Short mmCIF file of C-alpha atoms and ligand atoms in Angstrom, two decimals:
data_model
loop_
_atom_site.label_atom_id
_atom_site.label_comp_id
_atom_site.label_asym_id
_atom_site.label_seq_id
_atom_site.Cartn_x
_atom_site.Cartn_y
_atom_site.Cartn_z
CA UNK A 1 0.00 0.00 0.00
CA UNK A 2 1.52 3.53 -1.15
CA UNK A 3 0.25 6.04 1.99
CA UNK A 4 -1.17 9.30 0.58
CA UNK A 5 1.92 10.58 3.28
CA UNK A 6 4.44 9.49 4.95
CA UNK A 7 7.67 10.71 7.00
CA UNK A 8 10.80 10.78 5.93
CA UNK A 9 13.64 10.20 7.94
CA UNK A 10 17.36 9.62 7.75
CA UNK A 11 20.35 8.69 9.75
CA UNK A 12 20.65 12.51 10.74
CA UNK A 13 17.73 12.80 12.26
CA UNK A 14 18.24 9.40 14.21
CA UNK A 15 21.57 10.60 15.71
CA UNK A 16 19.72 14.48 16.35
CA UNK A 17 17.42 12.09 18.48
CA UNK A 18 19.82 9.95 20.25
CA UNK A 19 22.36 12.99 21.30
CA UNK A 20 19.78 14.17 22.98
CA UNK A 21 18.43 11.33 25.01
CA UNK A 22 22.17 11.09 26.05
CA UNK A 23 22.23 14.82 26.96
CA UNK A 24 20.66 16.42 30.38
CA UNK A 25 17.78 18.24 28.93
CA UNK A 26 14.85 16.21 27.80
CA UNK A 27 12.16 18.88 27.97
CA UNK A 28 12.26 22.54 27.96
CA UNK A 29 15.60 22.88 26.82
CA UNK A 30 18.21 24.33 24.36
CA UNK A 31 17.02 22.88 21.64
CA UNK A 32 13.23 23.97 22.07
CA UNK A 33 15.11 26.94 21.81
CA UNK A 34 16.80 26.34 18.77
CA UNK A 35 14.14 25.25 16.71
CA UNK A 36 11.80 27.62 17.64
CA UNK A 37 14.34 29.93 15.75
CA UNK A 38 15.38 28.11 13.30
CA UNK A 39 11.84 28.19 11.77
CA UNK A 40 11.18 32.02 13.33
CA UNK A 41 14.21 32.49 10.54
CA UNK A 42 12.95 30.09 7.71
CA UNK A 43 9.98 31.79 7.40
CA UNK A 44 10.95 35.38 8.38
CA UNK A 45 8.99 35.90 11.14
CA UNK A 46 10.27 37.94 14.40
CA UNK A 47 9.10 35.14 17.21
CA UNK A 48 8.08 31.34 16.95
CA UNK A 49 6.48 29.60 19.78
CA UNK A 50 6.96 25.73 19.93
CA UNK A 51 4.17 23.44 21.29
CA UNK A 52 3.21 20.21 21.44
CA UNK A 53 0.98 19.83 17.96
CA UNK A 54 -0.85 21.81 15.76
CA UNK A 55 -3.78 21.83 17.89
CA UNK A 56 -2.03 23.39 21.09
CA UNK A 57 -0.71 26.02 18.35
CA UNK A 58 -4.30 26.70 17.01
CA UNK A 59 -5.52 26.58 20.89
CA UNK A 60 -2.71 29.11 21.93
CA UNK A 61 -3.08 31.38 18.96
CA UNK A 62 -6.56 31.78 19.70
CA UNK A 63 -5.86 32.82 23.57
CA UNK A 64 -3.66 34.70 22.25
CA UNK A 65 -5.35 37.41 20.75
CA UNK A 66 -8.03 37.12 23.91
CA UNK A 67 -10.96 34.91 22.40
CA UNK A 68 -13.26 34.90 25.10
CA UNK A 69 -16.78 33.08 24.82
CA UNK A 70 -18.65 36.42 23.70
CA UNK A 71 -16.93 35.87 20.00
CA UNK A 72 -16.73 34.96 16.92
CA UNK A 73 -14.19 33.47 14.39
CA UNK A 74 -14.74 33.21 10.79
CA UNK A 75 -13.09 29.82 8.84
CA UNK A 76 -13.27 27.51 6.09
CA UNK A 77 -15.69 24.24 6.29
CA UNK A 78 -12.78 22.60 4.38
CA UNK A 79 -9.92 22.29 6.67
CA UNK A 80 -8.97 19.74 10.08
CA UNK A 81 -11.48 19.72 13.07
CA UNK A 82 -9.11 21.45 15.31
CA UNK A 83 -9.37 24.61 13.26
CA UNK A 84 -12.91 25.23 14.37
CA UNK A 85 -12.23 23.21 17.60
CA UNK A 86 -9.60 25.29 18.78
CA UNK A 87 -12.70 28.47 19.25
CA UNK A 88 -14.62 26.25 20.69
CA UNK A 89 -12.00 25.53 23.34
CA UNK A 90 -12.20 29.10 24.04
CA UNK A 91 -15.69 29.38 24.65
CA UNK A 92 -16.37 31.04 21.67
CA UNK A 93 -18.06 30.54 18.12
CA UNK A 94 -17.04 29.32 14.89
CA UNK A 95 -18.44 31.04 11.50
CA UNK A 96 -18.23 28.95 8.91
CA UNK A 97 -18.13 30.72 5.74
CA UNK A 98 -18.00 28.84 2.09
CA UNK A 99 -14.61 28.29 -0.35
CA UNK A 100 -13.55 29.21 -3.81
CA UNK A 101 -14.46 26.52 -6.13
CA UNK A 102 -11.13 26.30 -7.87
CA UNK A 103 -8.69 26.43 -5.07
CA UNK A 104 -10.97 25.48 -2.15
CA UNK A 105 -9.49 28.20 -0.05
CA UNK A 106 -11.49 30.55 2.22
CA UNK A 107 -13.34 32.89 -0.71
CA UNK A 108 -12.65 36.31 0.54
CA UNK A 109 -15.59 37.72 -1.27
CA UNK A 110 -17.98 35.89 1.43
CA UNK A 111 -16.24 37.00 4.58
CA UNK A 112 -17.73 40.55 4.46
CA UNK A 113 -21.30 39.04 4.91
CA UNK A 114 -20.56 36.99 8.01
CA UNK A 115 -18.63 39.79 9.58
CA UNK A 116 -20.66 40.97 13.31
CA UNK A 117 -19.87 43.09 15.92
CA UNK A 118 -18.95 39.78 17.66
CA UNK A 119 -16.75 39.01 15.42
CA UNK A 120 -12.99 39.01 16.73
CA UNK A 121 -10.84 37.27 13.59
CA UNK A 122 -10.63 34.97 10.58
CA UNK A 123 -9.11 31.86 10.56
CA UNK A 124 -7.59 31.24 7.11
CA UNK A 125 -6.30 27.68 5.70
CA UNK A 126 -3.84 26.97 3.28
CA UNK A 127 -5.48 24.31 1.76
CA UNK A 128 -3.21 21.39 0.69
CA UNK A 129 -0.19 23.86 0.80
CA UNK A 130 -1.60 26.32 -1.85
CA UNK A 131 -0.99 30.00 -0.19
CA UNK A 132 -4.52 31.60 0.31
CA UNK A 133 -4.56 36.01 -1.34
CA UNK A 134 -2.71 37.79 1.60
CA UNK A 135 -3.09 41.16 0.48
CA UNK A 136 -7.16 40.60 0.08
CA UNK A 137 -7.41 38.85 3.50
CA UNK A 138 -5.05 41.61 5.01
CA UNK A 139 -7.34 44.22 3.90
CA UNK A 140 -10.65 42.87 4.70
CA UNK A 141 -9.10 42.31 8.93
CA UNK A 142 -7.75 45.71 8.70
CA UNK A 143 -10.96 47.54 7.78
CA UNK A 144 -12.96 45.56 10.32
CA UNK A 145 -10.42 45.38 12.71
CA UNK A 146 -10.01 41.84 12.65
CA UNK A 147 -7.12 39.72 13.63
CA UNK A 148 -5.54 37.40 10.99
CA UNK A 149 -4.88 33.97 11.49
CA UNK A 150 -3.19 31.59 9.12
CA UNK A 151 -4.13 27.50 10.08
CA UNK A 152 -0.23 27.22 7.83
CA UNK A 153 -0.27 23.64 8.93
CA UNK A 154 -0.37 22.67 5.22
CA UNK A 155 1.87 25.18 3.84
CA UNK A 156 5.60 25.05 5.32
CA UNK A 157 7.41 26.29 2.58
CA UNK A 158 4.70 28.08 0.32
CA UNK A 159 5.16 31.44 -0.49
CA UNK A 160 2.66 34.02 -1.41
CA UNK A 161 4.03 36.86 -4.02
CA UNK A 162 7.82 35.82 -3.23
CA UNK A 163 7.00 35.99 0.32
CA UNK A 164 7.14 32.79 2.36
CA UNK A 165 4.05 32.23 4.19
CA UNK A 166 4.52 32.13 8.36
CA UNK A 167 4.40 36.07 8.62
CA UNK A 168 1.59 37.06 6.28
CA UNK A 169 -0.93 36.77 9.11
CA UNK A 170 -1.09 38.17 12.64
CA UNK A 171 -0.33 34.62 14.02
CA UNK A 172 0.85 31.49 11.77
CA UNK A 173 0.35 28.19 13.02
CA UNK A 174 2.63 24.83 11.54
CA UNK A 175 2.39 20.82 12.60
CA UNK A 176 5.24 19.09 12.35
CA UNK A 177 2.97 15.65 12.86
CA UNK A 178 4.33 12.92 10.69
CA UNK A 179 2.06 13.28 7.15
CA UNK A 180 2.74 17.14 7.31
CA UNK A 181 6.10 18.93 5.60
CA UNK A 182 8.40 18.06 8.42
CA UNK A 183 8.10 15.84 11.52
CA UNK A 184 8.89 16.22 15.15
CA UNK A 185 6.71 13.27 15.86
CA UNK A 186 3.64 15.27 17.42
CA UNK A 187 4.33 19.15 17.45
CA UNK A 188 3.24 22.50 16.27
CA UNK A 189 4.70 26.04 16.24
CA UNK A 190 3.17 29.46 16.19
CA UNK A 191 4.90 32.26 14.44
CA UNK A 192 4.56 35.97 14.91
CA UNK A 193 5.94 39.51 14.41
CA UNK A 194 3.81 40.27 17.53
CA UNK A 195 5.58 40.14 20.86
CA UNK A 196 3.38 40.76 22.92
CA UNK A 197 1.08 37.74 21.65
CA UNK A 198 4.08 35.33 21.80
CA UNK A 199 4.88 36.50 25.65
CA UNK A 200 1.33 35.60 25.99
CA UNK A 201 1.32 31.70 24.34
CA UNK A 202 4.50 31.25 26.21
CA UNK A 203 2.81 31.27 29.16
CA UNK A 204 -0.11 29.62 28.44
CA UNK A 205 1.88 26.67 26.85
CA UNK A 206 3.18 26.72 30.67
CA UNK A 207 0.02 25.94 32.79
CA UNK A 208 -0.18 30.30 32.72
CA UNK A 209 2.91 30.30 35.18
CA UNK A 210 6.08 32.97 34.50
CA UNK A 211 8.53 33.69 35.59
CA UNK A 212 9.49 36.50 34.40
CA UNK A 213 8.90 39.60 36.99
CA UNK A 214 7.40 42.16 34.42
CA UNK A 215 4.84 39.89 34.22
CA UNK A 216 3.72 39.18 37.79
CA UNK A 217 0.64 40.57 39.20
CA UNK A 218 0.41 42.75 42.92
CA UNK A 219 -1.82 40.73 44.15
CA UNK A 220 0.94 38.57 45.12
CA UNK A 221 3.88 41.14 45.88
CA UNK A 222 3.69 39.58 50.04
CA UNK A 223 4.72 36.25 48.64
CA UNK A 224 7.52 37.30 47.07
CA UNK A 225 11.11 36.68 48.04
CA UNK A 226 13.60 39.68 47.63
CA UNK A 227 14.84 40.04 44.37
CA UNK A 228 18.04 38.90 45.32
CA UNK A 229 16.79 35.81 46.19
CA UNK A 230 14.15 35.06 43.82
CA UNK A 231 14.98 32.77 40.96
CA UNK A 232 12.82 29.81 41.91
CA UNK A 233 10.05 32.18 42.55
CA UNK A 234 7.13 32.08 39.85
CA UNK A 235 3.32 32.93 39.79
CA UNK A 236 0.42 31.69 38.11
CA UNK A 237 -1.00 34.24 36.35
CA UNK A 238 -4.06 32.99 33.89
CA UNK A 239 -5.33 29.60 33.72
CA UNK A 240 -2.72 27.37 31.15
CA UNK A 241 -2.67 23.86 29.92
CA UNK A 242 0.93 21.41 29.54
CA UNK A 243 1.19 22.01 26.37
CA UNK A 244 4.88 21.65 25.85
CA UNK A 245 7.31 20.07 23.32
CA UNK A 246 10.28 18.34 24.10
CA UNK A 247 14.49 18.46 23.07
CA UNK A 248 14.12 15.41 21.62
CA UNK A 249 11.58 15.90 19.41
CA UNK A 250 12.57 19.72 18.54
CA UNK A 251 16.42 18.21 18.01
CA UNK A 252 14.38 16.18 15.20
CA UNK A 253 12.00 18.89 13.72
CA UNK A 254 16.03 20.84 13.45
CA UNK A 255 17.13 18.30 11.43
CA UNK A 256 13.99 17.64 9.33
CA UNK A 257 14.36 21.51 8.83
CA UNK A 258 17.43 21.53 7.22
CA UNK A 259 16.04 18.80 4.79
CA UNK A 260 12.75 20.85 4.08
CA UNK A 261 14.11 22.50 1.07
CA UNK A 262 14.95 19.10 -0.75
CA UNK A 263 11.58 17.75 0.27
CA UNK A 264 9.35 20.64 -1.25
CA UNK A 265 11.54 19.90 -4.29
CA UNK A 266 10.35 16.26 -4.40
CA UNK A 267 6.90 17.34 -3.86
CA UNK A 268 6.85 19.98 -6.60
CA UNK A 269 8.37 17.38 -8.91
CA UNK A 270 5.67 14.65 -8.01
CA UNK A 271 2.92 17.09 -8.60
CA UNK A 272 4.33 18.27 -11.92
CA UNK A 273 4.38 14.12 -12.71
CA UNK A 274 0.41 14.06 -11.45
CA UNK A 275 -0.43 17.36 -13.26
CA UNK A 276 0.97 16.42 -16.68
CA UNK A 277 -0.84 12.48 -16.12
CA UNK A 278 -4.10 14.05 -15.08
CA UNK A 279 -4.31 16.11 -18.34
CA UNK A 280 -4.48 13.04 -20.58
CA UNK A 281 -8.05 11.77 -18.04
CA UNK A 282 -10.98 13.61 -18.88
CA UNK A 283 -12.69 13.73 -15.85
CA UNK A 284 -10.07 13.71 -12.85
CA UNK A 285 -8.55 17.63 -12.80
CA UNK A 286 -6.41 18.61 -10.03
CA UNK A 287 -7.59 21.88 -7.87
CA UNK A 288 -7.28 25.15 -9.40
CA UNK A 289 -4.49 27.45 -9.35
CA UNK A 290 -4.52 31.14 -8.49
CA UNK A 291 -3.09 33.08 -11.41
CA UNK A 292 -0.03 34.12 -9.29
CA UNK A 293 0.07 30.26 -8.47
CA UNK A 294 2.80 28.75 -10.16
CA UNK A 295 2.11 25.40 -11.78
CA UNK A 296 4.90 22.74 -10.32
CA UNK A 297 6.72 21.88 -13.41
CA UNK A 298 7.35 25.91 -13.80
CA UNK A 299 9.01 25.93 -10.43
CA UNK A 300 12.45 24.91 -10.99
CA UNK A 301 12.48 27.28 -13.71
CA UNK A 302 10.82 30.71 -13.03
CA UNK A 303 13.52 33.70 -11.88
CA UNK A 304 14.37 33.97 -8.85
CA UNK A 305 13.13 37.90 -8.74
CA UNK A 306 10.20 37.48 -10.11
CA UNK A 307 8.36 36.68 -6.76
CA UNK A 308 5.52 33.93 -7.68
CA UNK A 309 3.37 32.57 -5.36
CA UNK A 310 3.91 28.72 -4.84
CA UNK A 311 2.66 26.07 -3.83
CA UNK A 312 4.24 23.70 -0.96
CA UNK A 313 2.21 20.72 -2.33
CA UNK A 314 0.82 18.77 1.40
CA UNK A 315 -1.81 16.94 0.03
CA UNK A 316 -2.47 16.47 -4.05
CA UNK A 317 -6.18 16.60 -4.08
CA UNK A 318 -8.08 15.74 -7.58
CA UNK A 319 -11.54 16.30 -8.02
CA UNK A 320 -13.32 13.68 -10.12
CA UNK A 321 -16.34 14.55 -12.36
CA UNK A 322 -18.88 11.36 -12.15
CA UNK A 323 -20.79 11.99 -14.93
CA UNK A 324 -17.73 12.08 -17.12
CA UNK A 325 -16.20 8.92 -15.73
CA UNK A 326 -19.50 7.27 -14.85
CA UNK A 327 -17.99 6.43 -11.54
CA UNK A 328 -18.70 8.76 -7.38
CA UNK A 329 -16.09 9.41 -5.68
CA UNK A 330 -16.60 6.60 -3.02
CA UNK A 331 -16.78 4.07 -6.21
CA UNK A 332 -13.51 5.07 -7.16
CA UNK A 333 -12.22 5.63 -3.91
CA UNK A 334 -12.88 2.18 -3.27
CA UNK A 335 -11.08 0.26 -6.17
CA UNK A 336 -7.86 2.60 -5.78
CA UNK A 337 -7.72 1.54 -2.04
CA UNK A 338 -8.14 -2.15 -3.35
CA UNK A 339 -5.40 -1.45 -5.64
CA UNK A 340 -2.98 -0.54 -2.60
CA UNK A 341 -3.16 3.31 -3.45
CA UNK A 342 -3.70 4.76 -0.30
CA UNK A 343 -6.38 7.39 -0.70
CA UNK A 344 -8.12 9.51 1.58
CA UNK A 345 -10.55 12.57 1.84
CA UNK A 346 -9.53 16.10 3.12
CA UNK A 347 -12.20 16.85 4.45
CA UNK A 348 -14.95 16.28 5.72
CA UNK A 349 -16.75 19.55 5.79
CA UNK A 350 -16.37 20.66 9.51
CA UNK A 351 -20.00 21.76 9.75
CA UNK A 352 -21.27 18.44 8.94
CA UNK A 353 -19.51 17.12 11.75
CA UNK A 354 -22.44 15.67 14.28
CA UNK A 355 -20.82 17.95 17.37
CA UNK A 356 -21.42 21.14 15.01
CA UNK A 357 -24.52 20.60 13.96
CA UNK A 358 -25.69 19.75 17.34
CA UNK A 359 -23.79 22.66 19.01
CA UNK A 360 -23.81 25.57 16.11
CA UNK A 361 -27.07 24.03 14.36
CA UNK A 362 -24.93 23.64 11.44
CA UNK A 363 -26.00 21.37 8.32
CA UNK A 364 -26.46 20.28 5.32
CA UNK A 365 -27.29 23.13 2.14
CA UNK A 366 -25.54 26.22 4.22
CA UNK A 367 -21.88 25.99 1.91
CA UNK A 368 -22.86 24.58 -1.28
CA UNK A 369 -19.50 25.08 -2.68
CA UNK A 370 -17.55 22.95 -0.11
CA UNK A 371 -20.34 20.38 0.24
CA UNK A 372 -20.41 19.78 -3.12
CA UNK A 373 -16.47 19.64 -3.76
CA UNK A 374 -16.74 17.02 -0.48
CA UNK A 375 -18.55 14.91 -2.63
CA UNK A 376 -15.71 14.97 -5.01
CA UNK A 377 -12.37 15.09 -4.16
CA UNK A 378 -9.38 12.37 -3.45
CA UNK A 379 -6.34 13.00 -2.24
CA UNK A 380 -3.72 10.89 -3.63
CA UNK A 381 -0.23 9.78 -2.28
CA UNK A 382 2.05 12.79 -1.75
CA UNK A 383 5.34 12.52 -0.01
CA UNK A 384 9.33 13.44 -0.15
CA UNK A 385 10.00 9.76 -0.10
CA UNK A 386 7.78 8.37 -3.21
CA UNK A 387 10.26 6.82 -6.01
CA UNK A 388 9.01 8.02 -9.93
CA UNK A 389 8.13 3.90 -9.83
CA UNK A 390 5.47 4.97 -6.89
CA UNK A 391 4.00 8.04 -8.83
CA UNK A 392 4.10 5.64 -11.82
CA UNK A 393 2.19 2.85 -10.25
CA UNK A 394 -0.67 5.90 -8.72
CA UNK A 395 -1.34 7.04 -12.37
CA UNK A 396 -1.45 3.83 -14.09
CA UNK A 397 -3.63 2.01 -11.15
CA UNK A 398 -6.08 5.43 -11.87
CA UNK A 399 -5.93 5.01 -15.76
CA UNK A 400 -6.61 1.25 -15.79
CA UNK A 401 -9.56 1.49 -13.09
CA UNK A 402 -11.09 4.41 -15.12
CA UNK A 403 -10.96 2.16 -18.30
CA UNK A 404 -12.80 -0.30 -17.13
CA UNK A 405 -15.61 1.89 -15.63
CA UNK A 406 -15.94 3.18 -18.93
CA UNK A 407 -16.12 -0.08 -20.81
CA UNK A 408 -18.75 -1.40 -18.34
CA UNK A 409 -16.44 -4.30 -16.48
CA UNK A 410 -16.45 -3.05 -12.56
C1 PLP B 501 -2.49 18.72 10.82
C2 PLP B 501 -3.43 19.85 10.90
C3 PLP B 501 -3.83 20.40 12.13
C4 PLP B 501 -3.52 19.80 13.47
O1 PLP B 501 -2.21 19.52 13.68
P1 PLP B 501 -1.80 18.41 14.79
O2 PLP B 501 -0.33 18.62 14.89
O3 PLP B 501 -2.17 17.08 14.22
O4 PLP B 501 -2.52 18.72 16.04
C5 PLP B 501 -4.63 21.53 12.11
N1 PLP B 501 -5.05 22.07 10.96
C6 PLP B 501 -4.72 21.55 9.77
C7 PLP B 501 -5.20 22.22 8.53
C8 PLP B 501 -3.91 20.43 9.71
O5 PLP B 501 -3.60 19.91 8.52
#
């Protein structure tokens, strides 16, 4: 079975591992440290805050900016539970709003309407690593005074207009879980220009305790030791969760950073492979392409000043057209899995989840556009490690199932 992702690791990372196992610091070290800027500087943002997935980065980005149950957040239906979730840990509301029906991103259009006076900030996702239109997003949150957050976890590496993405919003949030662009095992980062917001999720990652004295509160100025004597002393100062990462696994997101380069590479080279196979099936079509979108096979080519936008290539979603091929999704879905190509859908609209509709009164009919996309897309095996045999065996195991739908013998 080819997985539609997969890690890749090396002897490097191994030994990154096993140094520090041998060292003294298992948690809450240097190299937390370390990798928090070494990705602050990859993607040219002033501060990164490591945590211990995604979904702690999501949870502390929305704390953060001071989400509080009175609010709302506007996001895409077509992204990961946790993007929604991560409101509703705060008390407050998601607002679903409906997608683009070439790119599947966020349509920025539609955000206007849902804007209230409740509303507190948008929640964009770069869907399968295609960069979502900064400078439209950036100007809709400014005018209403919105804060922008990028859900980045599929876009490590992208870059919008020459910029890479993990600044472009107030708050940028990456998983380094296995199937993403690099792996720390479980993990997640926030990145930031915003100090004051990263002093905040470093606390909260921290069970809301500091240490640091500019930060303590005088309700508890009896308790304290003199100065002199007061490096053990700390204070809980806002209710915080354990949501930290460890040395070990930031020693290997450090090392699986230095290989990032080379695996966007691989990924822009399988989805050139996919892109140039796909135009010979009438019916399958991968997902649109902004016009400042480069297509993969111009990647390795384009100069270097001329600042595209591009595409980091997470997931390769196709979207099949049934009454072309005469097959649904799930038919197809079915005999590709059969044929040990490891398919899956991303996503399952977040509103038609049972806990939305029950909790939001969400449903069915409120975003045609992503319910009806839902009903056709597949994402199909994309990862650093696939050989050209791999991407050879995907396309032919798609061609030879389509045939025989069309001739009648499935
Ligand atoms: C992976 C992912 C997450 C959650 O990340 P974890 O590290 O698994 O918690 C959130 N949003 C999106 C879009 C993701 O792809």
């Amino acid at each position: 079975m080819i997985p539609y992702g997969r890690q890749f690791i090396d002897e490097d990372d191994i030994r990154a591992v096993t140094e520090v196992l041998r060292s003294d610091w298992l948690t809450t070290g240097p190299k937390v440290v370390e990798f928090e800027q070494a990705i602050a500087d990859y993607v040219g943002a002033k501060y990164a805050v490591a945590v211990s997935s995604g979904t702690a980065a999501l949870h502390c980005a929305m704390y953060a900016i001071g989400i509080n149950p009175s609010d709302e957040v506007i996001l895409s239906p077509i992204t990961f539970a946790a993007t929604a979730n991560c409101v509703v840990y705060q008390g407050a509301t998601p607002v679903f709003s409906d997608v683009e029906p070439d790119t599947l991103l966020l349509d920025p259009e539609q955000i206007e309407s849902k804007i209230t006076l409740n509303t507190r900030a948008i929640t964009v996702v770069d869907y399968a690593g295609h960069p979502c239109d900064y400078d439209s997003l950036r100007k809709i949150a400014d005018k209403n005074n919105l804060v922008l957050v990028a859900d980045a976890c599929h876009a490590l590496g992208a870059e919008y207009k020459g910029k890479k993405v993990g600044f472009l919003a107030d708050l940028n949030i990456f998983s380094f879980h296995p199937v993403k662009h690099i792996t720390s095992g479980e993990g997640g980062m926030i990145t930031t220009d915003n100090a004051d917001y990263a002093n905040r999720m470093r606390i909260f990652r921290n069970h809301g305790i500091t240490r640091d004295p500019k930060c303590f509160s005088p309700l508890s100025s009896a308790l304290r030791p003199p100065a002199s004597d007061s490096s053990w002393f700390y204070e809980m100062v806002d209710l915080g969760y354990n949501y930290r990462i460890t040395d070990f696994q930031c020693a290997l997101g450090i090392s699986q950073l230095r290989k990032l380069p080379k695996f966007l590479e691989r990924r822009r080279e399988i989805a050139a492979l996919y892109d140039e196979a796909l135009a010979d099936i009438p019916g399958i079509e991968p997902l649109g392409l902004r016009a400042d979108v480069l297509p993969a096979k111009q990647f390795a080519l384009h100069a270097p000043r001329s600042r595209p936008s591009n595409h980091a290539y997470h997931l390769y979603v196709i979207r099949i057209d049934s009454n072309v091929l005469g097959i649904d999704r799930n038919s197809l879905f079915a005999k590709l899995q059969e044929k040990g190509i490891g398919v899956n859908v991303h996503y399952i609209p977040v509103h038609l989840h049972p806990f939305y509709r029950e909790k939001y009164h969400t449903g069915a009919g409120l975003f045609p556009i992503a319910e009806a996309a839902y009903e056709q897309i597949i994402s199909i095996p994309m990862f650093p490690g696939m050989t050209d045999a791999d991407v050879e065996k995907v396309i032919k195991t798609m061609q030879t199932v389509i045939h025989h739908y069309r001739n009648g013998d499935c």
